[in-house]
């Protein structure tokens, strides 16, 4: 009996113990599986979001690289190009509030996918005008083409030109004017960029907050830094693509390239600007595909399940009936979300840290957007570089410095576990030293090219004038010349003349790019007796001193870009941590909206208007009217371009100091008070230093637990 009882006891023990072991094993297996799912899911989303950032950054930077090409192709001033560039921000403005506020409660990955498709449609629309416009026509001296009629550059009498040639020329002009009356094809570029802006809207606010919700606290800043860094690869390829397309003639495949009389350095050169937009549109379509297969929610990491910085979407779930586990879709009610809209806006703008940081960002982005938009144009005009070389240099040297700076900022935040206060200091320091370095660029400019009648007199004396009367001189008084014609030639004396006629050239030899002009009376004034008064096609190149200045400019520009970029990730973290967790998407949306409206839209316009004031010679359209600028005053261009950037940057630094002051006022005294309470306070202070993510409630003192949005 005892043996039987013993056996029964052992059997009973086994039946009790075994299920416990299986349950424990199952629990561990489930936890491990959930951890793997969470880790794998967030990394897949991270990869997909990084590719989207790459695609949108490539198309955006490619637009910047084609600014001068679009300006010349459509014969429009810089101010109008600024409006086209700003239309992207206007597209964001149209739907940013709706997307950032309501998108946080819907399927975020699919909304991002839809945005990518809209973005690709806009990119294709930008390229469309090329296929409906005629061939690109620029001003040329008639004998530089393969014409059978020999015409002297200096027309001393209109009877030199056969009547049939004059009639055909006038008929062509009239036909062209009739065609151009109702066609402003640049509007399609503007509308396409507007559509790009609409499509890009959900990517930043929904993508960044999705990562912040489902990544571990210590990895969130690093992941955001990775996304921003990978996004910088987009502009690298965007500018390199712009460099390649700028080398190709706009009508490549449709015209005989040997008949083209202008070179890449010519102010009339237009590259194949449309080709890059087709490539960028295809990339945007490919970027949309992964988001259709990603889930609405991901499992939260163990370290964040009990964290005060809980998932943004979890704040919108009803807590009264948790045991029923009703689906999220059944709880979403648009009307109730809308009711909480105004209180949320009031809460955001009532937060002094958020408001001051927003103001500082507005001013700084005005500075940076204006500088980046016209940087290719500045390099072309200031240092005499071609569009192709300018884009290549920016893409291969400047942009990687920005990428390394953003990555460094994220790495510093992760490695040293910097608090919100530390993030504000790092952001301020990077801005201060960045703009300090920018000051040195004022001394690294080139003098104006010697252009007879505009920057120098026909005798070679330095002057700057935009008066048309100075284009005519005694040396070309015997010629019948047009003051609107722009077909520059380079005299043997090193001076550029606006046309062979204004240089007083009597004869020419050759055709196309090899045309040489002889017996130029204006060249003979300053040429030495041993030289003949001849000239060749194209403007004269700037001197060796300008090439050295260009190298110095590149070095300082790279260091400045790196320094300013270090503050990028700390700024994001400061923005995310200074507001309540359930308002992260909304706060980012409002932030993006305000930056778009008050910086992205106006900055390219007023920078462009200011740059237009430095133009010395405007091109003329076929039917009359002002076209694109052909020559700028280099000194005035430099002072206005860099001066505007510096003034705005200095203002943003003062506002950043105010942000730091408010943070210290609301952050440091609390540490001191807690430390005064004893050991428990010291532990709390240490915890806060170890985990900068949990600083939300140190800043947000007016937390409304009773006003959390309930749906």
Coordinates of C-alpha atoms in Angstrom, one line a residue, residues 43-556:
X43 CA 13.8 47.1 -38.9
X44 CA 11.7 46.3 -42.0
X45 CA 9.8 49.6 -41.5
X46 CA 13.1 51.4 -40.9
X47 CA 14.4 50.1 -44.2
X48 CA 11.3 51.0 -46.1
X49 CA 11.1 54.5 -44.6
X50 CA 14.8 55.0 -45.4
X51 CA 14.2 54.2 -49.1
X52 CA 11.3 56.6 -49.2
X53 CA 13.5 59.3 -47.6
X54 CA 16.1 58.5 -50.3
X55 CA 13.5 58.8 -53.1
X56 CA 12.0 62.0 -51.9
X57 CA 15.4 63.6 -51.1
X58 CA 16.7 62.6 -54.6
X59 CA 13.8 64.3 -56.4
X60 CA 13.9 67.3 -54.1
X61 CA 17.7 67.8 -54.5
X62 CA 17.4 67.2 -58.3
X63 CA 15.0 70.1 -58.5
X64 CA 17.5 72.3 -56.7
X65 CA 20.2 71.2 -59.2
X66 CA 18.0 72.2 -62.1
X67 CA 17.1 75.6 -60.9
X68 CA 19.3 77.4 -63.4
X69 CA 18.3 75.0 -66.2
X70 CA 14.6 75.7 -65.6
X71 CA 15.2 79.4 -65.4
X72 CA 17.0 79.4 -68.8
X73 CA 14.6 77.0 -70.5
X74 CA 11.5 78.8 -69.6
X75 CA 13.1 82.3 -69.8
X76 CA 12.0 83.3 -66.3
X77 CA 13.7 85.3 -63.5
X78 CA 15.0 83.9 -60.2
X79 CA 12.0 85.2 -58.3
X80 CA 9.6 83.1 -60.4
X81 CA 11.9 80.1 -60.0
X82 CA 11.6 80.7 -56.3
X83 CA 7.8 80.5 -56.5
X84 CA 8.1 77.2 -58.4
X85 CA 10.4 75.9 -55.7
X86 CA 8.1 77.1 -52.9
X87 CA 5.1 75.4 -54.5
X88 CA 6.3 72.1 -52.9
X89 CA 5.8 73.6 -49.5
X90 CA 2.4 74.9 -50.5
X91 CA 1.4 71.3 -51.4
X92 CA 2.4 70.3 -47.9
X93 CA 0.4 73.2 -46.4
X94 CA -2.8 72.0 -48.1
X95 CA -3.1 68.7 -46.1
X96 CA -0.4 68.6 -43.4
X97 CA -2.7 69.2 -40.5
X98 CA -5.2 66.6 -41.6
X99 CA -2.6 64.0 -42.3
X100 CA -0.5 64.5 -39.1
X101 CA -3.5 64.6 -36.8
X102 CA -5.9 62.0 -38.2
X103 CA -3.2 59.9 -39.8
X104 CA -1.8 59.0 -36.4
X105 CA -5.0 57.1 -35.7
X106 CA -5.3 55.3 -39.0
X107 CA -3.0 52.9 -40.9
X108 CA 0.2 54.9 -41.0
X109 CA 2.2 52.7 -43.4
X110 CA -0.5 52.6 -46.0
X111 CA -1.0 56.4 -45.9
X112 CA 2.8 56.8 -46.5
X113 CA 2.4 54.4 -49.5
X114 CA -0.4 56.5 -51.0
X115 CA 1.8 59.6 -50.5
X116 CA 4.6 58.0 -52.5
X117 CA 2.3 57.3 -55.5
X118 CA 1.1 60.9 -55.5
X119 CA 4.7 62.1 -55.3
X120 CA 5.6 60.1 -58.3
X121 CA 2.7 61.5 -60.3
X122 CA 3.9 65.0 -59.5
X123 CA 7.5 64.2 -60.6
X124 CA 6.3 62.9 -64.0
X125 CA 4.2 66.1 -64.4
X126 CA 7.3 68.3 -64.0
X127 CA 9.0 66.6 -66.9
X128 CA 6.0 66.8 -69.2
X129 CA 6.5 70.3 -70.7
X130 CA 9.6 69.1 -72.4
X131 CA 7.6 66.8 -74.6
X132 CA 5.1 69.5 -75.6
X133 CA 7.5 72.4 -76.1
X134 CA 9.4 73.1 -79.3
X135 CA 13.1 72.8 -79.7
X136 CA 15.2 75.1 -77.5
X137 CA 16.3 78.2 -79.4
X138 CA 18.9 80.6 -78.1
X139 CA 20.4 83.9 -79.5
X140 CA 23.1 83.2 -82.0
X141 CA 25.1 85.2 -84.6
X142 CA 23.6 84.1 -87.9
X143 CA 27.0 83.3 -89.6
X144 CA 28.0 81.0 -86.7
X145 CA 25.5 78.4 -88.1
X146 CA 26.1 76.5 -91.3
X147 CA 24.5 79.3 -93.3
X148 CA 25.3 79.7 -96.9
X149 CA 24.8 83.5 -96.6
X150 CA 27.9 85.3 -95.3
X151 CA 27.0 88.2 -93.1
X152 CA 29.4 90.6 -91.4
X153 CA 29.0 90.8 -87.6
X154 CA 29.1 94.6 -87.8
X155 CA 26.1 95.4 -89.9
X156 CA 27.0 98.8 -91.3
X157 CA 23.9 98.7 -93.6
X158 CA 20.8 96.6 -93.6
X159 CA 21.1 96.3 -97.3
X160 CA 24.0 93.8 -96.6
X161 CA 21.3 91.2 -95.7
X162 CA 19.3 89.7 -98.5
X163 CA 15.6 90.5 -98.3
X164 CA 14.6 86.9 -98.4
X165 CA 16.7 86.2 -95.2
X166 CA 15.1 89.2 -93.4
X167 CA 11.6 88.1 -94.4
X168 CA 12.2 84.5 -93.3
X169 CA 13.7 85.6 -90.0
X170 CA 10.7 88.0 -89.3
X171 CA 8.2 85.3 -90.3
X172 CA 9.9 82.8 -87.8
X173 CA 9.7 85.4 -85.0
X174 CA 6.1 86.1 -85.7
X175 CA 5.2 82.4 -85.8
X176 CA 7.1 81.8 -82.6
X177 CA 5.2 84.7 -80.9
X178 CA 1.8 83.4 -81.9
X179 CA 2.7 80.0 -80.5
X180 CA 4.0 81.5 -77.2
X181 CA 1.0 83.8 -76.6
X182 CA -1.0 81.2 -74.6
X183 CA 1.7 78.9 -73.5
X184 CA 3.4 79.4 -70.1
X185 CA 4.6 75.8 -69.7
X186 CA 6.4 76.5 -66.5
X187 CA 3.0 76.3 -64.8
X188 CA 3.1 72.5 -65.3
X189 CA 6.4 72.5 -63.4
X190 CA 4.8 74.5 -60.6
X191 CA 1.8 72.1 -60.5
X192 CA 4.0 69.0 -60.5
X193 CA 6.0 70.3 -57.6
X194 CA 2.8 71.2 -55.8
X195 CA 1.7 67.6 -56.2
X196 CA 5.1 66.4 -55.0
X197 CA 4.5 68.4 -51.9
X198 CA 1.1 66.8 -51.2
X199 CA 2.5 63.3 -51.7
X200 CA 5.5 63.9 -49.4
X201 CA 3.3 65.2 -46.5
X202 CA 2.7 62.0 -44.5
X203 CA 6.3 60.6 -44.7
X204 CA 7.9 62.7 -42.0
X205 CA 5.3 63.1 -39.2
X206 CA 3.9 59.5 -39.5
X207 CA 7.2 57.8 -40.3
X208 CA 9.2 59.3 -37.5
X209 CA 6.5 58.9 -34.8
X210 CA 6.0 55.2 -35.9
X211 CA 9.6 54.5 -35.2
X212 CA 9.5 56.5 -31.9
X213 CA 6.4 54.4 -30.8
X214 CA 7.8 50.9 -31.5
X215 CA 11.5 51.3 -31.1
X216 CA 13.2 50.9 -27.7
X217 CA 13.9 54.2 -25.9
X218 CA 17.7 53.9 -26.3
X219 CA 17.4 53.1 -30.0
X220 CA 14.8 55.7 -31.0
X221 CA 17.3 58.6 -31.4
X222 CA 19.8 56.3 -33.2
X223 CA 17.1 55.0 -35.6
X224 CA 16.0 58.5 -36.4
X225 CA 19.6 59.5 -37.0
X226 CA 20.0 56.5 -39.4
X227 CA 16.9 57.5 -41.4
X228 CA 18.1 61.1 -41.7
X229 CA 21.6 59.8 -42.7
X230 CA 20.3 57.4 -45.3
X231 CA 18.1 60.3 -46.6
X232 CA 21.2 62.3 -47.3
X233 CA 22.3 59.7 -49.8
X234 CA 19.3 60.8 -51.8
X235 CA 20.6 64.3 -52.4
X236 CA 24.1 62.9 -53.2
X237 CA 22.6 60.9 -56.1
X238 CA 20.2 63.8 -56.9
X239 CA 23.0 66.3 -57.4
X240 CA 25.1 63.7 -59.3
X241 CA 22.2 62.9 -61.5
X242 CA 21.8 66.7 -62.0
X243 CA 25.5 66.9 -63.0
X244 CA 25.1 64.1 -65.5
X245 CA 21.9 65.6 -67.1
X246 CA 23.4 69.1 -67.2
X247 CA 26.2 67.7 -69.4
X248 CA 23.6 66.4 -71.9
X249 CA 22.0 69.0 -74.2
X250 CA 18.3 69.6 -73.6
X251 CA 17.2 68.3 -77.0
X252 CA 19.6 65.4 -77.1
X253 CA 18.5 62.8 -79.6
X254 CA 16.5 65.3 -81.6
X255 CA 19.2 67.7 -82.8
X256 CA 22.7 67.4 -84.4
X257 CA 25.0 68.2 -81.4
X258 CA 27.7 69.4 -83.8
X259 CA 25.4 72.3 -84.8
X260 CA 25.3 73.6 -81.1
X261 CA 27.4 76.7 -80.8
X262 CA 27.3 77.1 -77.0
X263 CA 29.4 75.3 -74.4
X264 CA 28.5 74.1 -70.8
X265 CA 29.9 77.3 -69.3
X266 CA 27.7 79.5 -71.5
X267 CA 24.9 81.4 -69.7
X268 CA 22.5 80.1 -72.4
X269 CA 23.3 76.4 -72.0
X270 CA 20.4 74.2 -70.9
X271 CA 21.0 70.5 -70.1
X272 CA 18.6 67.6 -70.2
X273 CA 16.7 68.7 -67.1
X274 CA 13.7 66.6 -67.8
X275 CA 15.5 63.2 -67.8
X276 CA 16.2 63.1 -64.1
X277 CA 12.5 63.7 -63.2
X278 CA 11.5 60.6 -65.1
X279 CA 14.1 58.5 -63.1
X280 CA 13.0 60.1 -59.8
X281 CA 9.3 59.3 -60.6
X282 CA 10.1 55.6 -61.1
X283 CA 11.9 55.5 -57.8
X284 CA 9.0 57.0 -56.0
X285 CA 6.7 54.3 -57.4
X286 CA 9.1 51.5 -56.2
X287 CA 9.3 53.1 -52.7
X288 CA 5.5 52.9 -52.3
X289 CA 5.4 49.0 -52.6
X290 CA 6.6 47.8 -49.2
X291 CA 4.2 50.0 -47.2
X292 CA 1.2 48.1 -48.5
X293 CA 2.4 45.0 -46.7
X294 CA 3.4 46.5 -43.3
X295 CA 1.0 46.2 -40.3
X296 CA -0.8 49.0 -38.6
X297 CA 0.7 48.1 -35.2
X298 CA 3.9 46.5 -34.0
X299 CA 4.5 44.8 -30.6
X300 CA 6.0 47.3 -28.2
X301 CA 9.5 46.5 -26.8
X302 CA 9.5 45.1 -23.2
X303 CA 11.4 48.2 -22.0
X304 CA 8.5 50.5 -23.1
X305 CA 5.4 48.6 -22.1
X306 CA 5.3 50.3 -18.7
X307 CA 7.0 53.5 -19.8
X308 CA 5.4 56.9 -19.3
X309 CA 6.2 57.6 -22.9
X310 CA 3.8 55.1 -24.2
X311 CA 2.7 54.6 -27.8
X312 CA 1.1 57.6 -29.4
X313 CA -1.8 55.5 -30.7
X314 CA -2.4 53.8 -27.4
X315 CA -3.4 57.1 -25.9
X316 CA -6.4 57.1 -28.1
X317 CA -7.8 53.7 -27.0
X318 CA -10.6 53.6 -24.5
X319 CA -9.4 52.3 -21.1
X320 CA -12.8 51.7 -19.5
X321 CA -13.5 48.3 -21.2
X322 CA -10.0 46.8 -21.6
X323 CA -11.3 43.3 -20.9
X324 CA -13.4 43.3 -24.0
X325 CA -10.4 43.9 -26.3
X326 CA -12.5 45.6 -28.9
X327 CA -10.8 46.3 -32.2
X328 CA -9.1 49.6 -32.8
X329 CA -11.2 50.4 -35.9
X330 CA -14.4 50.2 -33.9
X331 CA -13.2 52.8 -31.5
X332 CA -12.2 55.4 -34.0
X333 CA -14.7 58.2 -34.3
X334 CA -13.7 61.1 -36.5
X335 CA -16.1 63.5 -34.7
X336 CA -14.6 62.9 -31.3
X337 CA -11.1 63.3 -32.7
X338 CA -12.1 66.6 -34.2
X339 CA -13.5 67.9 -30.8
X340 CA -10.0 67.6 -29.3
X341 CA -8.3 69.5 -32.1
X342 CA -8.5 73.0 -30.7
X343 CA -7.4 72.0 -27.2
X344 CA -4.5 70.2 -28.7
X345 CA -3.4 73.3 -30.6
X346 CA -3.8 75.4 -27.5
X347 CA -1.7 73.0 -25.5
X348 CA 1.1 73.0 -28.1
X349 CA 1.4 76.8 -28.4
X350 CA 1.0 77.2 -24.7
X351 CA 4.2 75.3 -24.2
X352 CA 7.0 78.0 -24.1
X353 CA 9.7 75.5 -25.1
X354 CA 7.9 74.2 -28.1
X355 CA 6.9 77.8 -29.2
X356 CA 10.4 79.3 -28.8
X357 CA 12.0 76.3 -30.6
X358 CA 9.4 76.7 -33.4
X359 CA 10.3 80.4 -33.8
X360 CA 14.0 79.6 -33.8
X361 CA 13.5 76.9 -36.4
X362 CA 11.4 79.2 -38.7
X363 CA 14.2 81.8 -38.8
X364 CA 17.0 79.2 -39.2
X365 CA 15.2 77.3 -42.0
X366 CA 14.6 80.6 -43.8
X367 CA 18.4 81.0 -43.8
X368 CA 19.2 77.4 -44.8
X369 CA 16.5 77.0 -47.4
X370 CA 17.4 80.2 -49.2
X371 CA 21.1 79.3 -49.0
X372 CA 20.6 75.7 -50.3
X373 CA 18.2 76.7 -53.1
X374 CA 20.5 79.2 -54.7
X375 CA 23.9 77.6 -53.8
X376 CA 24.3 76.1 -57.3
X377 CA 23.5 79.4 -58.9
X378 CA 25.9 81.2 -56.5
X379 CA 28.8 78.9 -57.4
X380 CA 28.1 79.2 -61.2
X381 CA 28.0 83.0 -61.1
X382 CA 30.6 83.7 -58.5
X383 CA 33.3 81.2 -59.6
X384 CA 32.4 80.8 -63.3
X385 CA 31.7 77.1 -63.0
X386 CA 29.4 75.1 -65.2
X387 CA 26.1 73.6 -63.9
X388 CA 27.4 70.1 -64.4
X389 CA 30.6 70.7 -62.3
X390 CA 28.6 72.7 -59.7
X391 CA 26.2 69.9 -59.1
X392 CA 29.0 67.3 -59.1
X393 CA 30.9 69.2 -56.4
X394 CA 27.8 69.7 -54.2
X395 CA 26.7 66.0 -54.5
X396 CA 30.2 64.5 -54.0
X397 CA 31.7 66.8 -51.3
X398 CA 29.0 68.9 -49.6
X399 CA 26.2 66.5 -49.1
X400 CA 28.3 63.7 -47.5
X401 CA 29.5 66.2 -44.9
X402 CA 25.8 66.9 -44.1
X403 CA 25.2 63.1 -43.8
X404 CA 28.2 62.6 -41.5
X405 CA 27.1 65.6 -39.4
X406 CA 23.5 64.2 -38.9
X407 CA 24.8 60.8 -38.1
X408 CA 27.3 62.2 -35.6
X409 CA 24.6 64.1 -33.8
X410 CA 22.5 60.9 -33.4
X411 CA 25.5 58.9 -32.3
X412 CA 26.5 61.5 -29.7
X413 CA 22.9 61.5 -28.3
X414 CA 23.0 57.7 -28.0
X415 CA 26.5 57.2 -26.7
X416 CA 26.4 59.9 -24.0
X417 CA 22.7 59.5 -23.2
X418 CA 22.2 63.2 -23.5
X419 CA 19.2 64.8 -21.8
X420 CA 16.8 67.2 -23.3
X421 CA 18.8 70.1 -21.9
X422 CA 22.0 68.6 -23.4
X423 CA 20.2 68.3 -26.8
X424 CA 19.3 72.0 -26.7
X425 CA 22.9 72.9 -25.9
X426 CA 24.3 70.7 -28.7
X427 CA 21.8 72.2 -31.2
X428 CA 22.7 75.7 -30.2
X429 CA 26.5 75.1 -30.3
X430 CA 26.4 73.6 -33.8
X431 CA 24.4 76.6 -35.1
X432 CA 26.7 79.1 -33.4
X433 CA 30.0 77.7 -34.8
X434 CA 28.4 76.9 -38.2
X435 CA 27.4 80.5 -38.8
X436 CA 30.7 81.7 -37.4
X437 CA 32.5 79.8 -40.1
X438 CA 30.1 81.1 -42.7
X439 CA 31.4 84.6 -42.1
X440 CA 34.7 83.7 -43.7
X441 CA 33.0 83.1 -47.0
X442 CA 32.6 86.9 -47.5
X443 CA 36.4 87.1 -48.2
X444 CA 36.3 84.2 -50.6
X445 CA 34.7 85.7 -53.7
X446 CA 35.8 86.6 -57.2
X447 CA 35.7 89.9 -58.9
X448 CA 33.3 90.6 -61.8
X449 CA 34.3 89.3 -65.2
X450 CA 35.5 92.0 -67.6
X451 CA 32.4 92.6 -69.7
X452 CA 32.6 95.6 -72.0
X453 CA 29.9 98.2 -71.3
X454 CA 28.7 96.5 -68.1
X455 CA 31.6 95.8 -65.7
X456 CA 34.4 97.7 -67.6
X457 CA 34.4 100.4 -70.2
X458 CA 35.5 99.6 -73.7
X459 CA 38.9 101.1 -72.7
X460 CA 39.2 98.5 -69.9
X461 CA 38.5 100.8 -67.0
X462 CA 36.6 99.1 -64.1
X463 CA 32.9 100.1 -63.6
X464 CA 29.6 98.5 -62.9
X465 CA 26.6 99.7 -64.9
X466 CA 23.3 98.4 -66.0
X467 CA 22.6 101.4 -68.2
X468 CA 22.0 100.4 -71.8
X469 CA 23.7 103.5 -73.1
X470 CA 27.1 102.2 -71.9
X471 CA 26.9 99.3 -74.3
X472 CA 27.6 101.6 -77.2
X473 CA 30.9 103.3 -77.7
X474 CA 32.8 105.2 -80.4
X475 CA 34.5 102.0 -81.5
X476 CA 31.1 100.4 -82.5
X477 CA 29.3 103.5 -83.5
X478 CA 29.5 102.5 -87.2
X479 CA 27.7 99.3 -86.6
X480 CA 24.0 98.7 -86.4
X481 CA 23.8 96.5 -83.3
X482 CA 21.0 95.4 -81.0
X483 CA 21.4 96.1 -77.3
X484 CA 19.3 93.0 -76.5
X485 CA 21.4 90.4 -78.4
X486 CA 23.4 88.1 -76.1
X487 CA 26.0 86.1 -78.0
X488 CA 29.2 86.8 -76.1
X489 CA 32.7 86.6 -77.6
X490 CA 36.1 86.7 -75.9
X491 CA 38.6 89.2 -77.3
X492 CA 42.3 88.7 -77.3
X493 CA 42.6 91.4 -74.7
X494 CA 40.8 89.2 -72.1
X495 CA 37.6 91.3 -72.3
X496 CA 34.2 89.7 -73.0
X497 CA 31.9 91.5 -75.5
X498 CA 28.1 91.0 -75.5
X499 CA 28.1 90.3 -79.2
X500 CA 30.4 90.3 -82.2
X501 CA 28.6 93.4 -83.5
X502 CA 29.2 95.4 -80.3
X503 CA 32.8 94.4 -80.5
X504 CA 32.9 96.0 -83.9
X505 CA 34.1 92.9 -85.7
X506 CA 34.0 93.2 -89.5
X507 CA 34.7 89.6 -90.6
X508 CA 34.4 86.1 -89.4
X509 CA 35.8 82.7 -90.3
X510 CA 34.5 79.2 -89.5
X511 CA 31.2 78.0 -88.1
X512 CA 29.7 76.8 -84.9
X513 CA 31.9 76.8 -81.8
X514 CA 35.1 77.3 -83.9
X515 CA 34.0 80.7 -85.3
X516 CA 36.7 83.3 -85.1
X517 CA 36.1 87.0 -85.6
X518 CA 38.6 89.4 -87.1
X519 CA 39.1 93.2 -87.4
X520 CA 37.2 93.9 -84.2
X521 CA 37.6 97.7 -83.7
X522 CA 36.7 97.6 -80.0
X523 CA 39.2 94.8 -79.2
X524 CA 41.9 96.8 -81.0
X525 CA 41.6 99.7 -78.5
X526 CA 43.1 97.8 -75.6
X527 CA 45.0 95.1 -77.5
X528 CA 48.8 95.4 -77.8
X529 CA 50.1 96.3 -81.2
X530 CA 51.7 92.9 -81.6
X531 CA 48.3 91.2 -81.4
X532 CA 45.5 91.2 -84.0
X533 CA 42.1 92.5 -83.0
X534 CA 40.4 89.1 -83.1
X535 CA 37.9 87.3 -80.9
X536 CA 36.5 83.8 -80.4
X537 CA 33.1 82.4 -79.5
X538 CA 32.0 82.3 -75.8
X539 CA 32.8 84.4 -72.7
X540 CA 36.3 84.7 -71.3
X541 CA 37.2 82.5 -68.4
X542 CA 37.8 83.9 -64.9
X543 CA 41.5 84.1 -63.8
X544 CA 43.6 81.6 -61.8
X545 CA 43.0 83.5 -58.6
X546 CA 39.3 82.7 -58.8
X547 CA 40.1 79.0 -59.1
X548 CA 42.0 79.2 -55.8
X549 CA 39.1 81.0 -54.1
X550 CA 36.8 78.3 -55.3
X551 CA 38.9 75.6 -53.6
X552 CA 39.0 77.7 -50.3
X553 CA 35.2 78.1 -50.6
X554 CA 34.7 74.3 -50.9
X555 CA 36.8 73.6 -47.8
X556 CA 35.0 76.1 -45.6

